mmCIF file of C-alpha atoms in Angstrom:
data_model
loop_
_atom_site.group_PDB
_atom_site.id
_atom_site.type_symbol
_atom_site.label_atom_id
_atom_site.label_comp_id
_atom_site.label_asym_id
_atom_site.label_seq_id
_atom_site.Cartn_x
_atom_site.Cartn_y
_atom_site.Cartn_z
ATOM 1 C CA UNK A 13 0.000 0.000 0.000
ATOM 2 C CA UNK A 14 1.319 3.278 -1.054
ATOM 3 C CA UNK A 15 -0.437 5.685 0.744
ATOM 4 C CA UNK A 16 -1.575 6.578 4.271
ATOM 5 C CA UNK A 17 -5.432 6.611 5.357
ATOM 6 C CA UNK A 18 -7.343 9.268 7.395
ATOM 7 C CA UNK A 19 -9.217 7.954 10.034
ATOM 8 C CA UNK A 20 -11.681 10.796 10.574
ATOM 9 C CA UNK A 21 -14.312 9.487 12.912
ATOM 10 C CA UNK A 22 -18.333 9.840 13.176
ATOM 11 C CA UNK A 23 -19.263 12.489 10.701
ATOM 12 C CA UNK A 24 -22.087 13.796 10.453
ATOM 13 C CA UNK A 25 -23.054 14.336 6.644
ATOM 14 C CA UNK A 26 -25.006 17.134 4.948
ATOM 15 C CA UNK A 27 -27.855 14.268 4.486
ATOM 16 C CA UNK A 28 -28.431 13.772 8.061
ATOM 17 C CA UNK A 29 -26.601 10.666 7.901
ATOM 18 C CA UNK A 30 -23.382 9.746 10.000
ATOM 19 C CA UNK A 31 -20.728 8.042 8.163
ATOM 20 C CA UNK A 32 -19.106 5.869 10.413
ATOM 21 C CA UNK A 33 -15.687 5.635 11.061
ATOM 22 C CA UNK A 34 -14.808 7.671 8.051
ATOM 23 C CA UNK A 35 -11.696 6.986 6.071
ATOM 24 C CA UNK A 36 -9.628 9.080 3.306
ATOM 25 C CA UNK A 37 -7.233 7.376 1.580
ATOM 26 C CA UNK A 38 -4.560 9.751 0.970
ATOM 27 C CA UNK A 39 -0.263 10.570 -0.739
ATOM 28 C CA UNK A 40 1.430 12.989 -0.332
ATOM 29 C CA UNK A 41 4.653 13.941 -2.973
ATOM 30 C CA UNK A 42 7.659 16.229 -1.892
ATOM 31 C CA UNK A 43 8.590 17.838 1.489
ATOM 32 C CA UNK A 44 6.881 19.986 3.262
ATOM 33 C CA UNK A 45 8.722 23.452 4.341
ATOM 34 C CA UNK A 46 9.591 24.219 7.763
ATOM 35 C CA UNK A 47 7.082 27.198 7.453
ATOM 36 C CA UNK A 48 4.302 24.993 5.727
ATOM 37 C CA UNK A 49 3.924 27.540 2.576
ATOM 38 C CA UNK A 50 4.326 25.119 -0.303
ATOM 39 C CA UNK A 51 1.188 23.386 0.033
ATOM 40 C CA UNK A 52 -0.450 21.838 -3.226
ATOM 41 C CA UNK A 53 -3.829 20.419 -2.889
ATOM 42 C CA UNK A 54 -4.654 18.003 -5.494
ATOM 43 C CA UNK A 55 -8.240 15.953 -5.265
ATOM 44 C CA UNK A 56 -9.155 13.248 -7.167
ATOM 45 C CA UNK A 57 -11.951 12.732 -10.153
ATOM 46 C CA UNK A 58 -14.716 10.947 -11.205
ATOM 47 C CA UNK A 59 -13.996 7.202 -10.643
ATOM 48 C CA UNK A 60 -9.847 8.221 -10.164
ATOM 49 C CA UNK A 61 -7.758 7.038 -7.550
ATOM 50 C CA UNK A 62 -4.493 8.898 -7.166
ATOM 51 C CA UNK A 63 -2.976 6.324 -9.025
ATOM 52 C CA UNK A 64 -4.706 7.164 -12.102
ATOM 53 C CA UNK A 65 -3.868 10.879 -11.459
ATOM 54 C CA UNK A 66 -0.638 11.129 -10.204
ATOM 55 C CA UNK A 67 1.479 10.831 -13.463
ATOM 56 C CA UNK A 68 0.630 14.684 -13.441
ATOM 57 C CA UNK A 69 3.070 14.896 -10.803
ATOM 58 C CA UNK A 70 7.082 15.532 -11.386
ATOM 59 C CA UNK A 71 9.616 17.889 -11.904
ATOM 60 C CA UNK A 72 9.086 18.452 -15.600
ATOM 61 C CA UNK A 73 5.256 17.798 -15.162
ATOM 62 C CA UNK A 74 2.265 20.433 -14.493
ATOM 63 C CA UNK A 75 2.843 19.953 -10.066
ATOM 64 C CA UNK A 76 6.064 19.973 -9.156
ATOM 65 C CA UNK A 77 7.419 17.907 -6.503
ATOM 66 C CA UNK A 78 10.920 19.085 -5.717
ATOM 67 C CA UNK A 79 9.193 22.382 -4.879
ATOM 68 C CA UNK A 80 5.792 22.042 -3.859
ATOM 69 C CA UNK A 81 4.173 19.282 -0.962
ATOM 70 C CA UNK A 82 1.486 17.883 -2.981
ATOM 71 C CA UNK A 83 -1.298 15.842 -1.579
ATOM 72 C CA UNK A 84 -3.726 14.059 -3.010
ATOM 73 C CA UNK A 85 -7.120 12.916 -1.269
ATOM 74 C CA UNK A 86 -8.984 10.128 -2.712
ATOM 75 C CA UNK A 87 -12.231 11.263 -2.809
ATOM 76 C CA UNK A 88 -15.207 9.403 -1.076
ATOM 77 C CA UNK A 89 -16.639 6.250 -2.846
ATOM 78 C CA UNK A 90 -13.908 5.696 -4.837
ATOM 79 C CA UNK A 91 -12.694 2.889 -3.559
ATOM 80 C CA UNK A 92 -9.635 3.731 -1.542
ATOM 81 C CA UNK A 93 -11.475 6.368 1.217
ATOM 82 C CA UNK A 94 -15.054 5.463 2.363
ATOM 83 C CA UNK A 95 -17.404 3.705 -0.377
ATOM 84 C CA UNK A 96 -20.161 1.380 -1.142
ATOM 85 C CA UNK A 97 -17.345 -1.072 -1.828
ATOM 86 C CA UNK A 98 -15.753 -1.340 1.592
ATOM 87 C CA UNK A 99 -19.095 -0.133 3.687
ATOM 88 C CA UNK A 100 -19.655 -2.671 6.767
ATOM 89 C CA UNK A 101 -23.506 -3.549 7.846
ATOM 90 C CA UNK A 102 -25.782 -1.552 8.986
ATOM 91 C CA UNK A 103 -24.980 1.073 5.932
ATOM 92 C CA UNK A 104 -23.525 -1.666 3.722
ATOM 93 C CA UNK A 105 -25.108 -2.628 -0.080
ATOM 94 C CA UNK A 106 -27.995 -0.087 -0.865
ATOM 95 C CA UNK A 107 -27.927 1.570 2.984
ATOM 96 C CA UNK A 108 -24.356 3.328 2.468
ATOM 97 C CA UNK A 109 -24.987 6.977 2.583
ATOM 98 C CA UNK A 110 -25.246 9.814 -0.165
ATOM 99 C CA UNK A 111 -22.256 12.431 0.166
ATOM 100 C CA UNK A 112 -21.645 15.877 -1.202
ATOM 101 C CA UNK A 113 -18.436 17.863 -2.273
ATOM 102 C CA UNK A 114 -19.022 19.743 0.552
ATOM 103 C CA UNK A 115 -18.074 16.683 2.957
ATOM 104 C CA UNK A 116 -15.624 15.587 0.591
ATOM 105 C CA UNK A 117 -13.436 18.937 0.993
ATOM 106 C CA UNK A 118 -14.603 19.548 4.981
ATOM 107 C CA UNK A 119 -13.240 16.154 5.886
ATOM 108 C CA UNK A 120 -10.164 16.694 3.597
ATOM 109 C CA UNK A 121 -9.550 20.348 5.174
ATOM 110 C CA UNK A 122 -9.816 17.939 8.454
ATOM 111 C CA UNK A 123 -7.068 15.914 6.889
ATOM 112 C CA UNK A 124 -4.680 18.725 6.365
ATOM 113 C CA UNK A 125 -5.303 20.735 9.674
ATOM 114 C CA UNK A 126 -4.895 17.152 12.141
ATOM 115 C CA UNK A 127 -2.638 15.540 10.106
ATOM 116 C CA UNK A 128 -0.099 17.876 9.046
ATOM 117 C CA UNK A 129 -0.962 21.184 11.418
ATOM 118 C CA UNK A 130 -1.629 23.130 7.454
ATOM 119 C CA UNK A 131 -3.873 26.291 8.127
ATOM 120 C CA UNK A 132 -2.868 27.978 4.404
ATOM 121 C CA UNK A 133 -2.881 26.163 0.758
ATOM 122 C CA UNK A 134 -0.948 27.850 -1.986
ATOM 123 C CA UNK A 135 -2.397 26.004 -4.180
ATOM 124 C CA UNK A 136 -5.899 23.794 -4.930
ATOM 125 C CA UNK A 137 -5.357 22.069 -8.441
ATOM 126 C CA UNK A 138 -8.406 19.801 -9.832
ATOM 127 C CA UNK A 139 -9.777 18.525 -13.112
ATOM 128 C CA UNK A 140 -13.638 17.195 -13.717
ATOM 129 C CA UNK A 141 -14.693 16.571 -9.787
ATOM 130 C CA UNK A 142 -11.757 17.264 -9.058
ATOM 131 C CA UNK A 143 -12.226 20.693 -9.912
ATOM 132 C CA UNK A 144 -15.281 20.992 -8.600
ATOM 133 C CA UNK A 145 -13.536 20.310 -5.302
ATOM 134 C CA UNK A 146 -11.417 22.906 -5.840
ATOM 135 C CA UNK A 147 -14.157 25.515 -6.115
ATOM 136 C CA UNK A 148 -15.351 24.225 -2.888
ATOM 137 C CA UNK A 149 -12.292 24.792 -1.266
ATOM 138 C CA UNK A 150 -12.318 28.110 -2.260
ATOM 139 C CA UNK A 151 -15.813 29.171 -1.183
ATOM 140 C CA UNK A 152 -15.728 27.190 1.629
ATOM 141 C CA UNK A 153 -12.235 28.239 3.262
ATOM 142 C CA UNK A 154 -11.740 32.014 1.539
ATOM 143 C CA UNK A 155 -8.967 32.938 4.289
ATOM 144 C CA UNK A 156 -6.946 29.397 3.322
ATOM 145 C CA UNK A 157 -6.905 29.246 0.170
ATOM 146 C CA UNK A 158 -4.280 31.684 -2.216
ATOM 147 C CA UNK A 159 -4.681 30.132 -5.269
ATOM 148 C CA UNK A 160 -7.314 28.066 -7.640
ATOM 149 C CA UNK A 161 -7.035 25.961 -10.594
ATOM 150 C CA UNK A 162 -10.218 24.981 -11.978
ATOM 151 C CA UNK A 163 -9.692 22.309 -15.191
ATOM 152 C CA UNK A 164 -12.474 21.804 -16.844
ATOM 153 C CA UNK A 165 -15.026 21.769 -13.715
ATOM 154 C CA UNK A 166 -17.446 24.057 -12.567
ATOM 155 C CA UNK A 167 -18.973 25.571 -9.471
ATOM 156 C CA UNK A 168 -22.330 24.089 -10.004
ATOM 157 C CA UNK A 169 -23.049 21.304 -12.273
ATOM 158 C CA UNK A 170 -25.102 22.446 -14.888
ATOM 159 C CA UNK A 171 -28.506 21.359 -16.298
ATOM 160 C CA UNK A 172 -27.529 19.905 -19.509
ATOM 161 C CA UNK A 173 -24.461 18.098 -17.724
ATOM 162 C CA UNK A 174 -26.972 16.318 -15.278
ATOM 163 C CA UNK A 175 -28.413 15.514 -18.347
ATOM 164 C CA UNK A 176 -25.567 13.913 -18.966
ATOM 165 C CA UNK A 177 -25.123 12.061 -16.269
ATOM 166 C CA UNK A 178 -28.447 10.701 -15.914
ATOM 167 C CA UNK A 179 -28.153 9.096 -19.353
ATOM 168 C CA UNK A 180 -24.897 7.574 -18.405
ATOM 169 C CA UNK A 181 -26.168 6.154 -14.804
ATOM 170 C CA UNK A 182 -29.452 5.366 -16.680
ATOM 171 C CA UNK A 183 -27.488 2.969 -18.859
ATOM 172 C CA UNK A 184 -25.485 1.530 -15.962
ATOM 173 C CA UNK A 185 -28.693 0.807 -13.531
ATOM 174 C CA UNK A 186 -30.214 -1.000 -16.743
ATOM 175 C CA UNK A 187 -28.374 -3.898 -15.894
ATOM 176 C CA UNK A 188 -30.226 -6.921 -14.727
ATOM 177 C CA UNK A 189 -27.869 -7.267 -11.889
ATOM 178 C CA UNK A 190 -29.438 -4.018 -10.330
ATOM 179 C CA UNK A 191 -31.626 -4.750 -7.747
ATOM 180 C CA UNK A 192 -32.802 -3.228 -4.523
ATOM 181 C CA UNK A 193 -30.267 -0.271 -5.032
ATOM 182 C CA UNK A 194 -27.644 -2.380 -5.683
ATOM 183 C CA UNK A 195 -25.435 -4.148 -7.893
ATOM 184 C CA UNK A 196 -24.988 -7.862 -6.496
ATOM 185 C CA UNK A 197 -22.753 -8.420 -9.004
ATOM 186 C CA UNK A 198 -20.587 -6.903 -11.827
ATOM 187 C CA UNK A 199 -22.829 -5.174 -14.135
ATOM 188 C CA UNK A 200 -20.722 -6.183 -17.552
ATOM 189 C CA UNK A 201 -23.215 -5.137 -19.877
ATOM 190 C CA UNK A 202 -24.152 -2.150 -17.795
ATOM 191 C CA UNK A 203 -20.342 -0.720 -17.419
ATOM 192 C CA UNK A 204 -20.001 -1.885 -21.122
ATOM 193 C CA UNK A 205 -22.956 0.019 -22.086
ATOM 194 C CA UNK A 206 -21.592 3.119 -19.740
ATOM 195 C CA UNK A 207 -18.570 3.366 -21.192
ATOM 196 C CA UNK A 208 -19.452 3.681 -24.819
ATOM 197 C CA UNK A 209 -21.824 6.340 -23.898
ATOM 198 C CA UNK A 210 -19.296 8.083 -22.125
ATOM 199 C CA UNK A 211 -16.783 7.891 -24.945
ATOM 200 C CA UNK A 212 -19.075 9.979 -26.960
ATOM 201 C CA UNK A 213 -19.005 12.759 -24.163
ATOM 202 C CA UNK A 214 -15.843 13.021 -23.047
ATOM 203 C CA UNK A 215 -13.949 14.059 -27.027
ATOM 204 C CA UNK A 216 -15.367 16.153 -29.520
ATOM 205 C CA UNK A 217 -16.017 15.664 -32.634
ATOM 206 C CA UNK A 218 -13.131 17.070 -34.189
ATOM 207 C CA UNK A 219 -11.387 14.100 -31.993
ATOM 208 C CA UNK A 220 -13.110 11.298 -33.654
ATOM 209 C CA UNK A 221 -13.094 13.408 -37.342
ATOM 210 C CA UNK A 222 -9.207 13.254 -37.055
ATOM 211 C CA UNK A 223 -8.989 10.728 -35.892
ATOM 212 C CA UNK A 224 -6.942 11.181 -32.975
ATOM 213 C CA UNK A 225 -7.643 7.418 -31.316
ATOM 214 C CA UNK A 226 -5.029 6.458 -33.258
ATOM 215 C CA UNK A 227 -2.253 8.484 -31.206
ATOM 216 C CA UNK A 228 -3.133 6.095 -28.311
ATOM 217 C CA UNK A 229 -2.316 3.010 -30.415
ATOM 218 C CA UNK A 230 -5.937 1.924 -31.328
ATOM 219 C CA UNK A 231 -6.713 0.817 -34.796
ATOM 220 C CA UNK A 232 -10.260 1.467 -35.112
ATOM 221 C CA UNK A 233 -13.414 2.907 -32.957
ATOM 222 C CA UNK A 234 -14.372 -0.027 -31.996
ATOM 223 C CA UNK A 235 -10.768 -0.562 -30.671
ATOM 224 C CA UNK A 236 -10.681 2.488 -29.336
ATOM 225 C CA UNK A 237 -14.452 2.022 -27.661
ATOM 226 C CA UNK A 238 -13.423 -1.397 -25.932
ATOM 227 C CA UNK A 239 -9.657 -0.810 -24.800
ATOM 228 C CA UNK A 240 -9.880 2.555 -23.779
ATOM 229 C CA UNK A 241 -13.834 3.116 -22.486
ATOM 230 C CA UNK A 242 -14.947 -0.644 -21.830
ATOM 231 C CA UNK A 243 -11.751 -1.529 -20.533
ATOM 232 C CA UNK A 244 -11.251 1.662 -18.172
ATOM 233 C CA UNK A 245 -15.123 0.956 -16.360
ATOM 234 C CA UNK A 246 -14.657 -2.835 -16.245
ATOM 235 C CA UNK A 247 -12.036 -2.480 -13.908
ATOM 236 C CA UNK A 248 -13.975 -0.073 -11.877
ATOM 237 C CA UNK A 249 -16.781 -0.860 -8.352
ATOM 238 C CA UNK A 250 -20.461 -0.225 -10.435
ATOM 239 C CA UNK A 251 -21.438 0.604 -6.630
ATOM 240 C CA UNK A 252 -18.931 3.409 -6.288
ATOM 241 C CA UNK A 253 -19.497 4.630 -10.128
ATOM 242 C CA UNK A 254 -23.200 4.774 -9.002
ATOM 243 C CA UNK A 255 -22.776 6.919 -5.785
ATOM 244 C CA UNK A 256 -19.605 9.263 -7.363
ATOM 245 C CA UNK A 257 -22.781 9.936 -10.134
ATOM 246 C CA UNK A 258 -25.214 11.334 -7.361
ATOM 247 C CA UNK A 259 -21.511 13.655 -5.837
ATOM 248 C CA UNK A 260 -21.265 15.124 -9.042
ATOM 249 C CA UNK A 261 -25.122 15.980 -10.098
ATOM 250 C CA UNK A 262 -25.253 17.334 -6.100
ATOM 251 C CA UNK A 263 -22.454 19.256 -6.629
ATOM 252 C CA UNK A 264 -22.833 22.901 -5.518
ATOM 253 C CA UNK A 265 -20.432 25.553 -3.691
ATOM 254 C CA UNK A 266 -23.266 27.183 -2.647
ATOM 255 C CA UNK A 267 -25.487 24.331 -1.159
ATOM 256 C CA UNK A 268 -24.254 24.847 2.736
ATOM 257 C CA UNK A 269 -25.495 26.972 5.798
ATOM 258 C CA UNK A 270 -22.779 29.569 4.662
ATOM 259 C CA UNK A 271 -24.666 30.766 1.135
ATOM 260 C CA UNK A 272 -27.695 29.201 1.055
ATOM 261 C CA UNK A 273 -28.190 28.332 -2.097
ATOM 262 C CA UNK A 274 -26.914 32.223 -3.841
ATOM 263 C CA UNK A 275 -24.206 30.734 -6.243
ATOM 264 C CA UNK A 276 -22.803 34.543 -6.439
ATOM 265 C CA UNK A 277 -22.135 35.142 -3.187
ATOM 266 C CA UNK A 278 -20.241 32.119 -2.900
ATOM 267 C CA UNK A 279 -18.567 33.083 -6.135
ATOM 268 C CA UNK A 280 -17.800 36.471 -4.991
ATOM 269 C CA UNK A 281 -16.164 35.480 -1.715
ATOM 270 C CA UNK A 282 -13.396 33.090 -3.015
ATOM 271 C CA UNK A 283 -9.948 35.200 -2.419
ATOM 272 C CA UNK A 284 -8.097 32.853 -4.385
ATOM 273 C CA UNK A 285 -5.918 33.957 -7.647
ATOM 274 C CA UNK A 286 -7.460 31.533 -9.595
ATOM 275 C CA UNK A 287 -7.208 30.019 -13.164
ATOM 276 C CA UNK A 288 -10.705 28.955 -14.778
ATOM 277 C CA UNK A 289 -9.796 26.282 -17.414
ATOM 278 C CA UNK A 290 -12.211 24.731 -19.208
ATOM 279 C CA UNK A 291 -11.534 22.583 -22.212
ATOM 280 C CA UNK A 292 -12.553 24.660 -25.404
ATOM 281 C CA UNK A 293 -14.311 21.971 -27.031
ATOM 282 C CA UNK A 294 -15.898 20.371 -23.344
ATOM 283 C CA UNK A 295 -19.449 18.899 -24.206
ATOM 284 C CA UNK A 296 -20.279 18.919 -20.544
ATOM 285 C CA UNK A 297 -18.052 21.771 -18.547
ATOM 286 C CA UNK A 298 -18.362 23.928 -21.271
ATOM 287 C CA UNK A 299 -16.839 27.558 -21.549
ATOM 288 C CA UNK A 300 -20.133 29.079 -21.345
ATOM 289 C CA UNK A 301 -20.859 27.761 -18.235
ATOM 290 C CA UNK A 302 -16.972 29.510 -16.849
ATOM 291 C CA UNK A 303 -18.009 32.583 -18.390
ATOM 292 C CA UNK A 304 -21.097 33.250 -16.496
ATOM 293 C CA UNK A 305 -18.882 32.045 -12.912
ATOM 294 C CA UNK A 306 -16.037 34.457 -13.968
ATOM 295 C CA UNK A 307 -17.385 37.983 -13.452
ATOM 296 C CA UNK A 308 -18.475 37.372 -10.079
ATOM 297 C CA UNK A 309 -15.164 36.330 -8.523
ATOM 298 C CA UNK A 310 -12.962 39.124 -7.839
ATOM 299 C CA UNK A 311 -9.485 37.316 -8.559
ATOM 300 C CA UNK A 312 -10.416 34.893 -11.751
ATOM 301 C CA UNK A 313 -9.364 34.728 -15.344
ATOM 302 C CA UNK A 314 -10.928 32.649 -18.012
ATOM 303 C CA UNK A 315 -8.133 30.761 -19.814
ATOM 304 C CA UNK A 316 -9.851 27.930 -22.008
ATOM 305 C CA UNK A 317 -7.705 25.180 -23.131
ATOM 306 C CA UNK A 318 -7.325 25.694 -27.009
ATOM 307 C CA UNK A 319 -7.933 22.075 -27.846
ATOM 308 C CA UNK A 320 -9.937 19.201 -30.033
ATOM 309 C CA UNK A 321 -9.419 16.975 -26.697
ATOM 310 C CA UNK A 322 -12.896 17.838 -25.432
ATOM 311 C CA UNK A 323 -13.005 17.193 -21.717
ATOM 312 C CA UNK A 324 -9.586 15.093 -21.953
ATOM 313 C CA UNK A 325 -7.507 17.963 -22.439
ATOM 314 C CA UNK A 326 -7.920 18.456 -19.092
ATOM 315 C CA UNK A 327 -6.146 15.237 -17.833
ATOM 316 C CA UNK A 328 -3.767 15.160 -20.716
ATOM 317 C CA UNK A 329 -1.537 11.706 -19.686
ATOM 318 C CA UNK A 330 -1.273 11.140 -23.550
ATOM 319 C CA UNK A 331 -1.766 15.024 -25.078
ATOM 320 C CA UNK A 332 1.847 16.417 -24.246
ATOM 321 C CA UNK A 333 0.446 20.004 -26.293
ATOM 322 C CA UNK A 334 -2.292 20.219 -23.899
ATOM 323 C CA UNK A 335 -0.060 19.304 -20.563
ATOM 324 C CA UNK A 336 2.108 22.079 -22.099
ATOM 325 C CA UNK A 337 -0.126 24.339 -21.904
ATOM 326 C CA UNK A 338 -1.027 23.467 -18.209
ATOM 327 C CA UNK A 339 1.990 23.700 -17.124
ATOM 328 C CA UNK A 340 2.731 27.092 -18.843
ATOM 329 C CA UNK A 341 -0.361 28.151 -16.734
ATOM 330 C CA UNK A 342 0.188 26.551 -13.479
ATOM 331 C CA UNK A 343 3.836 28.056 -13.355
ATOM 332 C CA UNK A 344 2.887 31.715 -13.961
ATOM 333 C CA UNK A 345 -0.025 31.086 -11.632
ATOM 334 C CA UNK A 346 2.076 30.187 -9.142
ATOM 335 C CA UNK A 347 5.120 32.521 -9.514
ATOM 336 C CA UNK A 348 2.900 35.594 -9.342
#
């Protein structure tokens, strides 16, 4: 096991619900300073577990290590930190309860404060949910926070991407295997079924038109469709898929005791510099959404990714033009 766990206790969720001994999975990358100032938080996304994210990490990458303490929290229901998959009886199977961003990043500003004795980030870094963390983190902790970088998220998930969603958890809960709010067993033809839908969301068109699969060594589509969709959700929990879908349609910076529901008051208090990248070509965190977050925080700038990538140019692994351009932006965010 490469990384350390949380244990957080009891906590009460937004639901009403206490999640029992509460776990987050978490690794931390580089050293921290004496005075704690080179702090780099970095959560996880949609079905991600820092494995599948940390290749962003390194000296020549878009974080930097040999400068900056980086540490990544597994999100809940991911597998690693607290989840259907690892729930124990009474709030096992169907019982384990629904949680919000907002616990995510409460229990992960827990994390920082108990752990490590951090008060002040210098920088929260997230792509997809990750992202959407991120915002949370700086509406939710204004004083803590210095610096943003939002890839390809947003502060309140849009209509048309719970639209999204929905069609995507529609196709997984199709699957004969659900029953009683629960998947039994592996839901093949549901995650099978997921993942091709997914495909179509996540690159634009101009991806498929140029066919840019074939950069990733696939020969065809359907090649492309089974190794790099099928293959990526087969090896994923259905149960954790299914609750990480209810996170992100939930997921508000405004939905707390603090703003009560006004989404520009809670934009207008983060005192974060902050970086507000979405992909240009995003079908579901589109640009349009950024633009109408922008104006109302006091610190932001809209810089859209200039790419054909969709919503991948925002975890770039294989897209070394589009990590470029990251990194290009992360730097200057964080030398100014």
């Amino acid at each position: 096991m490469d990384y350390k766990v949380f244990e957080a206790g009891d906590v009460v969720l937004q639901g009403g619900v206490t999640l029992r001994g509460a776990k987050i999975a978490y690794k931390t990358y580089g050293t921290l300073a004496p005075d704690k100032s080179n702090v780099i938080v970095y959560p996880t996304s949609y079905s991600a577990q820092h494995y599948d994210t940390e290749w962003l990490i390194g000296p020549d990458r878009v974080l930097d290590p040999s400068r900056y303490f980086i540490v990544i929290p597994n999100m809940f229901c991911n597998g690693l930190s607290s989840s259907p998959s690892n729930a124990v009886a009474p709030y096992d199977r169907g019982r384990f309860p629904n949680i919000t961003t907002y616990d995510n990043v409460t229990v992960q500003r827990r994390l920082l404060k108990e752990v490590f004795g951090i008060d002040r980030i210098k920088l929260v870094y997230g792509w997809s949910m990750g992202a959407q963390q991120a915002y949370h983190w700086g509406a939710l902790y204004p004083d803590a926070v210095e610096r943003m970088c939002v890839v390809c998220g947003s502060a309140k998930t849009a209509p048309h991407n719970v639209v999204f969603l929905e069609g995507v958890r529609a196709a997984l809960v199709a699957d004969a295997a659900f029953a009683d709010g629960w998947f039994s067993t592996p839901p093949v033809r549901g995650l099978r079924a997921m993942a091709r839908i997914y495909a179509g969301w996540a690159l634009s068109q101009s991806f498929y038109r140029e066919e840019l699969w074939r950069k990733l060594g696939c020969s065809s589509i359907e090649d492309f469709l089974i190794a790099g969709w099928e293959g990526n959700f087969l090896r994923r929990d259905a149960n954790n898929l299914l609750w990480q879908f209810w996170t992100w349609i939930k997921s508000d910076i405004s939905a707390n005791d603090f703003y009560k529901g006004d989404i520009k008051r809670a934009l207008g208090a983060i005192k974060a510099k902050s970086l507000i990248m979405p992909g240009a070509t995003d079908l579901y965190f589109q640009v349009d959404d950024n633009k109408l977050e922008v104006p109302h925080m006091p610190r932001a700038e809209l810089r859209p990714i200039p790419s054909i990538w969709g919503h991948r140019a925002g975890n770039p692994a294989q897209n070394p033009e589009d990590e470029r351009f990251l990194a290009k932006a992360v730097r200057e965010l964080l030398a100014d």
